[in-house]
Amino acid sequence: MTVSILICSAGRRVGLSNAFRDAAQALGHKARIIAVDVKPALSAACALADVAYAVPRASDPDYVSALVDLCDRERVQLVVPTIDHELLPLAMAVDLFGAVGARVHISSPDFVRMARDKEITAKRLDAAGIATPRTVTPLHTNVTHAAIDLPAIVKPRGGSSSIGLRVLRTRADLAGFELPADSIVQELLDGPEYTVNVFYDAEGNFRAAIPHLRLETRGGEMSKGRTERHAALTEIARQIGKSAMGIRGAFCFQAILTTRGPVVFEINARFGGGYPLAHHAGGRFAQWLLEEVLELERTAADDWRPNITALRYDMEVFR
């Protein structure tokens, strides 16, 4: 049997596509990968997919309808978003996709909104007793340069991929710098940085949390990492589920292990860029999603291998 999987905003996400191919094969099926992008001719994942299509940008009002039409034509069973900007439109349209037989891998709009706004993330986690960086918001607070505790980091409230970050270490770094109204200012944390890939089943039950130490990053994504068991990070994964309604499938959060314990500074309500490491270590989120979609016996469990190291490199696709 062939299962059709739509990878949205495919870009360079060859590793994620391959994880779904592996997952389908493990279940005795064949994956048909349908990839979409604004410019599929310039996307490695589109080049290696079974079929690829051009679609509008996620910010375009026609984005959702274009995907729904595509799902109807291609009999897509699972839609996998990959970038932050498309999450809320897709979360709001799950019924439209369901009407044509496609499940969107997405959590509730409430969870997506929280994850997309770093100020709301900090407030919600604080209320749940989860440590976050000290945070101020220029839009809501009369923040002056003198009021900023240094070192600090300035970032867009809804940013991703480390775009728009600015580190302020000394008063000289503040000279001539105007805080953007849509930014937040957080304390600059010191310590090893972790990404935790987390899986909740279709009923909203915690199933697995796989931390990896970010040994090296590039463009906001892991380029070198190693899986490690960490009880405190696993407990945070459980606590996030208790404090946020409607978590389904895969998401990830980032934390820094400080002298006062893990401090969470970001949540991504989607597959993280480092998910292939979790997949290789035994956190087969892609397979667990397909088991749900295909109504097969479920095997999701927090049983995976620590001390698996990923070393990323670039590889060309020739067309």
Short mmCIF file of C-alpha atoms in Angstrom, two decimals:
data_model
loop_
_atom_site.label_atom_id
_atom_site.label_comp_id
_atom_site.label_asym_id
_atom_site.label_seq_id
_atom_site.Cartn_x
_atom_site.Cartn_y
_atom_site.Cartn_z
CA MET A 1 0.00 0.00 0.00
CA THR A 2 1.17 3.51 -0.80
CA VAL A 3 0.73 6.36 1.69
CA SER A 4 0.81 9.89 0.28
CA ILE A 5 2.59 12.49 2.43
CA LEU A 6 2.70 16.19 1.66
CA ILE A 7 5.82 18.03 2.88
CA CYS A 8 5.09 21.76 3.02
CA SER A 9 7.74 24.44 2.44
CA ALA A 10 10.05 21.57 1.58
CA GLY A 11 13.22 23.59 0.95
CA ARG A 12 16.20 21.56 2.17
CA ARG A 13 14.22 19.11 4.30
CA VAL A 14 15.53 15.97 2.65
CA GLY A 15 16.22 14.37 6.04
CA LEU A 16 12.60 14.75 7.12
CA SER A 17 11.33 13.33 3.82
CA ASN A 18 13.68 10.35 4.16
CA ALA A 19 12.46 9.75 7.72
CA PHE A 20 8.92 9.33 6.37
CA ARG A 21 10.17 7.00 3.64
CA ASP A 22 11.93 4.89 6.28
CA ALA A 23 8.84 4.93 8.47
CA ALA A 24 6.50 3.75 5.72
CA GLN A 25 8.90 0.96 4.75
CA ALA A 26 9.12 -0.21 8.37
CA LEU A 27 5.33 -0.53 8.36
CA GLY A 28 5.32 -2.51 5.11
CA HIS A 29 4.11 0.39 3.01
CA LYS A 30 5.58 2.73 0.42
CA ALA A 31 5.70 6.47 0.94
CA ARG A 32 4.81 8.77 -1.91
CA ILE A 33 6.42 12.08 -1.01
CA ILE A 34 4.71 15.15 -2.46
CA ALA A 35 6.76 18.28 -1.83
CA VAL A 36 5.70 21.88 -2.28
CA ASP A 37 7.59 25.14 -2.23
CA VAL A 38 7.37 28.63 -3.68
CA LYS A 39 10.20 27.73 -6.07
CA PRO A 40 10.35 23.92 -6.27
CA ALA A 41 13.00 24.05 -9.00
CA LEU A 42 15.38 25.49 -6.39
CA SER A 43 14.47 23.06 -3.59
CA ALA A 44 16.59 19.98 -2.91
CA ALA A 45 13.71 18.25 -1.13
CA CYS A 46 11.42 18.94 -4.09
CA ALA A 47 14.02 17.56 -6.49
CA LEU A 48 14.19 14.30 -4.53
CA ALA A 49 10.44 13.97 -3.94
CA ASP A 50 8.18 11.73 -6.03
CA VAL A 51 6.39 14.83 -7.27
CA ALA A 52 6.70 18.54 -6.53
CA TYR A 53 4.45 21.55 -6.98
CA ALA A 54 4.74 25.31 -6.74
CA VAL A 55 2.41 26.95 -4.22
CA PRO A 56 1.92 30.51 -2.93
CA ARG A 57 3.82 31.74 0.11
CA ALA A 58 2.41 30.79 3.49
CA SER A 59 1.42 34.45 4.01
CA ASP A 60 -0.71 34.43 0.84
CA PRO A 61 -4.49 34.23 1.41
CA ASP A 62 -4.65 31.46 -1.21
CA TYR A 63 -2.03 29.25 0.48
CA VAL A 64 -4.44 27.03 2.40
CA SER A 65 -6.89 26.58 -0.47
CA ALA A 66 -4.02 25.67 -2.82
CA LEU A 67 -2.89 22.94 -0.41
CA VAL A 68 -6.42 21.64 0.14
CA ASP A 69 -6.96 21.37 -3.64
CA LEU A 70 -3.63 19.57 -3.98
CA CYS A 71 -4.51 17.14 -1.20
CA ASP A 72 -7.81 16.38 -2.92
CA ARG A 73 -6.15 15.73 -6.31
CA GLU A 74 -3.26 13.68 -4.93
CA ARG A 75 -5.27 11.86 -2.24
CA VAL A 76 -2.88 13.04 0.45
CA GLN A 77 -3.27 11.32 3.80
CA LEU A 78 -0.83 13.35 5.91
CA VAL A 79 0.21 17.01 5.64
CA VAL A 80 3.48 17.95 7.35
CA PRO A 81 4.18 21.68 7.86
CA THR A 82 7.82 22.63 8.39
CA ILE A 83 8.04 26.41 8.92
CA ASP A 84 6.57 28.65 11.60
CA HIS A 85 4.69 31.04 9.30
CA GLU A 86 2.38 28.34 7.96
CA LEU A 87 1.47 26.78 11.31
CA LEU A 88 -1.45 28.96 12.39
CA PRO A 89 -3.19 29.07 8.97
CA LEU A 90 -3.00 25.28 8.81
CA ALA A 91 -4.11 24.83 12.42
CA MET A 92 -7.19 26.93 11.65
CA ALA A 93 -8.00 24.84 8.57
CA VAL A 94 -7.77 21.24 9.80
CA ASP A 95 -11.46 20.63 9.03
CA LEU A 96 -10.99 21.72 5.41
CA PHE A 97 -8.20 19.20 4.99
CA GLY A 98 -10.16 16.54 6.84
CA ALA A 99 -13.01 16.97 4.39
CA VAL A 100 -10.72 15.71 1.60
CA GLY A 101 -9.24 12.90 3.70
CA ALA A 102 -6.01 14.56 4.81
CA ARG A 103 -4.78 14.87 8.38
CA VAL A 104 -2.64 17.91 9.13
CA HIS A 105 0.21 17.23 11.54
CA ILE A 106 -0.53 20.21 13.76
CA SER A 107 -1.42 21.00 17.35
CA SER A 108 -4.27 23.27 18.44
CA PRO A 109 -4.36 26.95 17.43
CA ASP A 110 -3.88 27.80 21.13
CA PHE A 111 -0.59 25.94 21.33
CA VAL A 112 0.58 27.30 17.99
CA ARG A 113 -0.17 30.90 19.02
CA MET A 114 1.75 30.43 22.25
CA ALA A 115 4.77 28.96 20.49
CA ARG A 116 4.77 31.69 17.82
CA ASP A 117 4.98 34.52 20.38
CA LYS A 118 8.03 34.43 22.62
CA GLU A 119 6.47 36.81 25.13
CA ILE A 120 3.41 34.59 25.53
CA THR A 121 5.67 31.53 25.68
CA ALA A 122 7.61 33.01 28.60
CA LYS A 123 4.45 34.02 30.47
CA ARG A 124 2.71 30.66 29.99
CA LEU A 125 5.76 28.66 31.00
CA ASP A 126 6.37 30.88 34.03
CA ALA A 127 2.77 30.29 35.12
CA ALA A 128 3.34 26.54 34.80
CA GLY A 129 6.43 26.71 37.00
CA ILE A 130 8.87 26.17 34.13
CA ALA A 131 11.98 28.35 34.29
CA THR A 132 12.37 30.91 31.48
CA PRO A 133 14.80 33.80 30.90
CA ARG A 134 14.01 37.16 32.50
CA THR A 135 12.00 38.89 29.79
CA VAL A 136 10.87 42.45 29.05
CA THR A 137 8.90 43.67 26.06
CA PRO A 138 9.44 47.19 24.64
CA LEU A 139 5.90 47.24 23.21
CA HIS A 140 4.29 46.83 26.65
CA THR A 141 6.94 48.32 28.90
CA ASN A 142 8.77 51.63 28.85
CA VAL A 143 12.12 49.93 28.43
CA THR A 144 15.09 52.28 28.49
CA HIS A 145 18.69 51.36 27.82
CA ALA A 146 19.52 51.93 31.46
CA ALA A 147 16.83 49.43 32.52
CA ILE A 148 18.31 46.56 30.50
CA ASP A 149 20.36 44.12 32.53
CA LEU A 150 23.39 43.05 30.54
CA PRO A 151 24.34 40.76 28.97
CA ALA A 152 21.06 40.40 27.12
CA ILE A 153 19.70 39.22 23.80
CA VAL A 154 17.14 41.04 21.64
CA LYS A 155 14.96 38.94 19.37
CA PRO A 156 11.70 39.31 17.39
CA ARG A 157 8.66 38.12 19.34
CA GLY A 158 7.66 35.91 16.42
CA GLY A 159 11.08 35.21 14.98
CA SER A 160 12.67 31.92 13.95
CA SER A 161 15.95 30.51 12.59
CA SER A 162 17.93 33.05 14.67
CA ILE A 163 16.90 35.82 12.24
CA GLY A 164 17.00 39.29 13.77
CA LEU A 165 18.89 38.35 16.94
CA ARG A 166 21.20 40.89 18.55
CA VAL A 167 23.44 40.22 21.53
CA LEU A 168 24.10 43.11 23.90
CA ARG A 169 27.10 42.53 26.15
CA THR A 170 28.18 46.04 27.12
CA ARG A 171 26.69 49.54 27.27
CA ALA A 172 28.65 50.32 24.13
CA ASP A 173 26.49 47.76 22.26
CA LEU A 174 23.46 49.89 23.11
CA ALA A 175 24.85 53.08 21.61
CA GLY A 176 22.55 54.25 18.82
CA PHE A 177 20.47 51.07 19.05
CA GLU A 178 16.69 51.51 19.07
CA LEU A 179 14.74 48.56 20.45
CA PRO A 180 12.23 47.33 17.83
CA ALA A 181 8.65 47.53 19.10
CA ASP A 182 7.93 43.91 18.12
CA SER A 183 10.94 42.54 20.00
CA ILE A 184 11.62 41.07 23.40
CA VAL A 185 14.71 41.47 25.54
CA GLN A 186 15.85 38.45 27.52
CA GLU A 187 18.78 37.71 29.78
CA LEU A 188 21.64 36.07 27.93
CA LEU A 189 21.90 32.59 29.41
CA ASP A 190 25.15 30.75 29.92
CA GLY A 191 25.51 26.99 29.69
CA PRO A 192 25.14 24.03 27.32
CA GLU A 193 22.18 24.32 24.96
CA TYR A 194 19.73 21.49 24.31
CA THR A 195 16.93 20.84 21.86
CA VAL A 196 14.29 18.39 23.05
CA ASN A 197 12.21 16.66 20.39
CA VAL A 198 8.87 15.67 21.94
CA PHE A 199 6.01 13.46 20.75
CA TYR A 200 2.40 13.47 21.97
CA ASP A 201 -0.12 11.02 20.52
CA ALA A 202 -3.42 11.86 18.83
CA GLU A 203 -5.19 11.86 22.20
CA GLY A 204 -2.72 14.33 23.69
CA ASN A 205 -0.75 11.85 25.79
CA PHE A 206 3.00 12.26 26.31
CA ARG A 207 4.98 9.50 24.59
CA ALA A 208 8.61 10.52 24.24
CA ALA A 209 11.17 13.28 24.80
CA ILE A 210 14.60 13.07 23.18
CA PRO A 211 17.09 15.74 24.24
CA HIS A 212 20.18 16.39 22.19
CA LEU A 213 23.09 18.62 23.11
CA ARG A 214 23.64 21.24 20.41
CA LEU A 215 27.38 20.89 19.93
CA GLU A 216 27.38 23.31 17.01
CA THR A 217 24.70 25.28 15.16
CA ARG A 218 24.40 26.97 11.80
CA GLY A 219 21.61 29.38 10.87
CA GLY A 220 19.74 28.50 14.06
CA GLU A 221 19.77 24.75 13.36
CA MET A 222 21.94 22.01 14.78
CA SER A 223 24.93 21.06 12.66
CA LYS A 224 26.49 18.80 15.31
CA GLY A 225 24.54 17.20 18.14
CA ARG A 226 24.45 14.26 20.54
CA THR A 227 21.45 12.60 22.18
CA GLU A 228 21.53 12.54 25.97
CA ARG A 229 19.08 11.33 28.59
CA HIS A 230 18.17 14.15 30.94
CA ALA A 231 15.42 13.60 33.51
CA ALA A 232 14.79 17.31 34.14
CA LEU A 233 14.28 18.02 30.42
CA THR A 234 11.92 15.05 30.10
CA GLU A 235 9.89 16.36 33.03
CA ILE A 236 9.66 19.77 31.35
CA ALA A 237 8.29 18.05 28.22
CA ARG A 238 5.55 16.54 30.39
CA GLN A 239 4.85 19.85 32.14
CA ILE A 240 4.45 21.69 28.83
CA GLY A 241 1.77 19.19 27.89
CA LYS A 242 -0.07 19.83 31.15
CA SER A 243 0.05 23.61 30.73
CA ALA A 244 -0.75 23.80 27.00
CA MET A 245 -4.00 22.43 25.60
CA GLY A 246 -4.17 20.51 22.37
CA ILE A 247 -0.61 19.31 21.75
CA ARG A 248 -0.58 16.63 19.05
CA GLY A 249 2.33 14.96 17.31
CA ALA A 250 5.87 16.35 17.23
CA PHE A 251 7.18 19.59 18.64
CA CYS A 252 10.47 20.70 20.14
CA PHE A 253 11.74 23.14 22.72
CA GLN A 254 15.12 24.65 23.41
CA ALA A 255 16.69 25.07 26.81
CA ILE A 256 20.00 26.05 28.32
CA LEU A 257 21.31 24.13 31.31
CA THR A 258 22.26 26.89 33.75
CA THR A 259 23.52 26.75 37.31
CA ARG A 260 19.87 27.07 38.43
CA GLY A 261 18.76 24.21 36.19
CA PRO A 262 17.24 24.04 32.69
CA VAL A 263 15.80 27.33 31.41
CA VAL A 264 13.46 27.10 28.41
CA PHE A 265 13.67 29.94 25.90
CA GLU A 266 11.81 28.69 22.81
CA ILE A 267 9.12 26.28 21.64
CA ASN A 268 8.60 25.21 18.03
CA ALA A 269 5.15 23.70 17.34
CA ARG A 270 6.44 21.52 14.50
CA PHE A 271 9.19 19.07 13.58
CA GLY A 272 12.49 20.64 14.60
CA GLY A 273 15.37 20.96 12.17
CA GLY A 274 17.32 18.42 14.23
CA TYR A 275 14.58 15.76 14.16
CA PRO A 276 16.58 13.36 11.93
CA LEU A 277 18.94 12.82 14.88
CA ALA A 278 16.03 11.82 17.12
CA HIS A 279 14.71 9.55 14.35
CA HIS A 280 18.04 7.79 14.00
CA ALA A 281 18.26 7.38 17.79
CA GLY A 282 14.94 5.51 17.86
CA GLY A 283 12.44 8.34 18.32
CA ARG A 284 10.52 7.39 15.21
CA PHE A 285 7.93 10.17 15.31
CA ALA A 286 7.29 9.84 11.57
CA GLN A 287 6.40 6.17 11.98
CA TRP A 288 4.18 6.88 14.98
CA LEU A 289 2.25 9.47 12.97
CA LEU A 290 1.77 7.02 10.11
CA GLU A 291 0.55 4.38 12.55
CA GLU A 292 -2.16 6.81 13.64
CA VAL A 293 -3.07 7.84 10.09
CA LEU A 294 -3.21 4.24 8.84
CA GLU A 295 -4.96 3.03 12.02
CA LEU A 296 -2.24 0.49 12.81
CA GLU A 297 -1.01 -0.78 16.14
CA ARG A 298 0.76 2.07 17.90
CA THR A 299 4.35 1.63 19.04
CA ALA A 300 5.23 5.09 20.40
CA ALA A 301 7.44 4.79 23.49
CA ASP A 302 10.16 6.74 25.29
CA ASP A 303 12.71 4.10 24.33
CA TRP A 304 15.64 5.47 22.35
CA ARG A 305 19.42 5.44 22.29
CA PRO A 306 21.55 8.07 24.01
CA ASN A 307 25.06 9.01 22.85
CA ILE A 308 24.11 9.08 19.16
CA THR A 309 26.05 11.88 17.46
CA ALA A 310 24.94 13.65 14.28
CA LEU A 311 27.47 15.46 12.08
CA ARG A 312 25.78 17.33 9.27
CA TYR A 313 27.32 18.15 5.92
CA ASP A 314 26.19 19.69 2.64
CA MET A 315 25.36 17.52 -0.35
CA GLU A 316 24.52 18.62 -3.87
CA VAL A 317 21.46 17.70 -5.92
CA PHE A 318 22.04 18.02 -9.66
CA ARG A 319 19.12 18.70 -12.02
#
